[in-house]
Amino acid sequence: EVSKLPPLGAGGWRGDELTRELQELRAQALDLYSSKYPAHRLTPFQIDWLTSETLRHFVDPPRPEKIAAALHVRGQREAVLTKHDVWLNGSLRVVGHDLEGTSILSW
């Protein structure tokens, strides 16, 4: 049985287990987000993005501040990403970025 695809931009497959290290990184990022953006509540669209595949790109070295910033951008772009058709050219997808010009691609 093939797992369901994760939220747009999360990469990987839904259902991957979060290791203890990834759970701690996720908790740190969520705490940072709450303190840095107190006026912006996290939506399911933002929280669902925090899959093991997404988090593994931020774990070595740990970068919870990058995840918090990416969550904020994802929240700002939620309407564009969820309310409009997204044209995919072939099977290449940009599944994430670190706001410093590095994109994470999935084929």
Tab-separated table of C-alpha atoms in Angstrom, residues 27 29 35-36 39 57 69 84:
chain	number	residue	atom	x	y	z
A	27	ALA	CA	8.966	21.740	19.351
A	29	ALA	CA	10.599	25.726	15.985
A	35	SER	CA	7.409	34.017	20.467
A	36	LYS	CA	8.469	35.721	17.225
A	39	ALA	CA	-0.161	37.798	16.397
A	57	HIS	CA	16.582	19.199	6.066
A	69	ALA	CA	10.676	31.744	9.463
A	84	HIS	CA	-5.534	28.389	-6.681
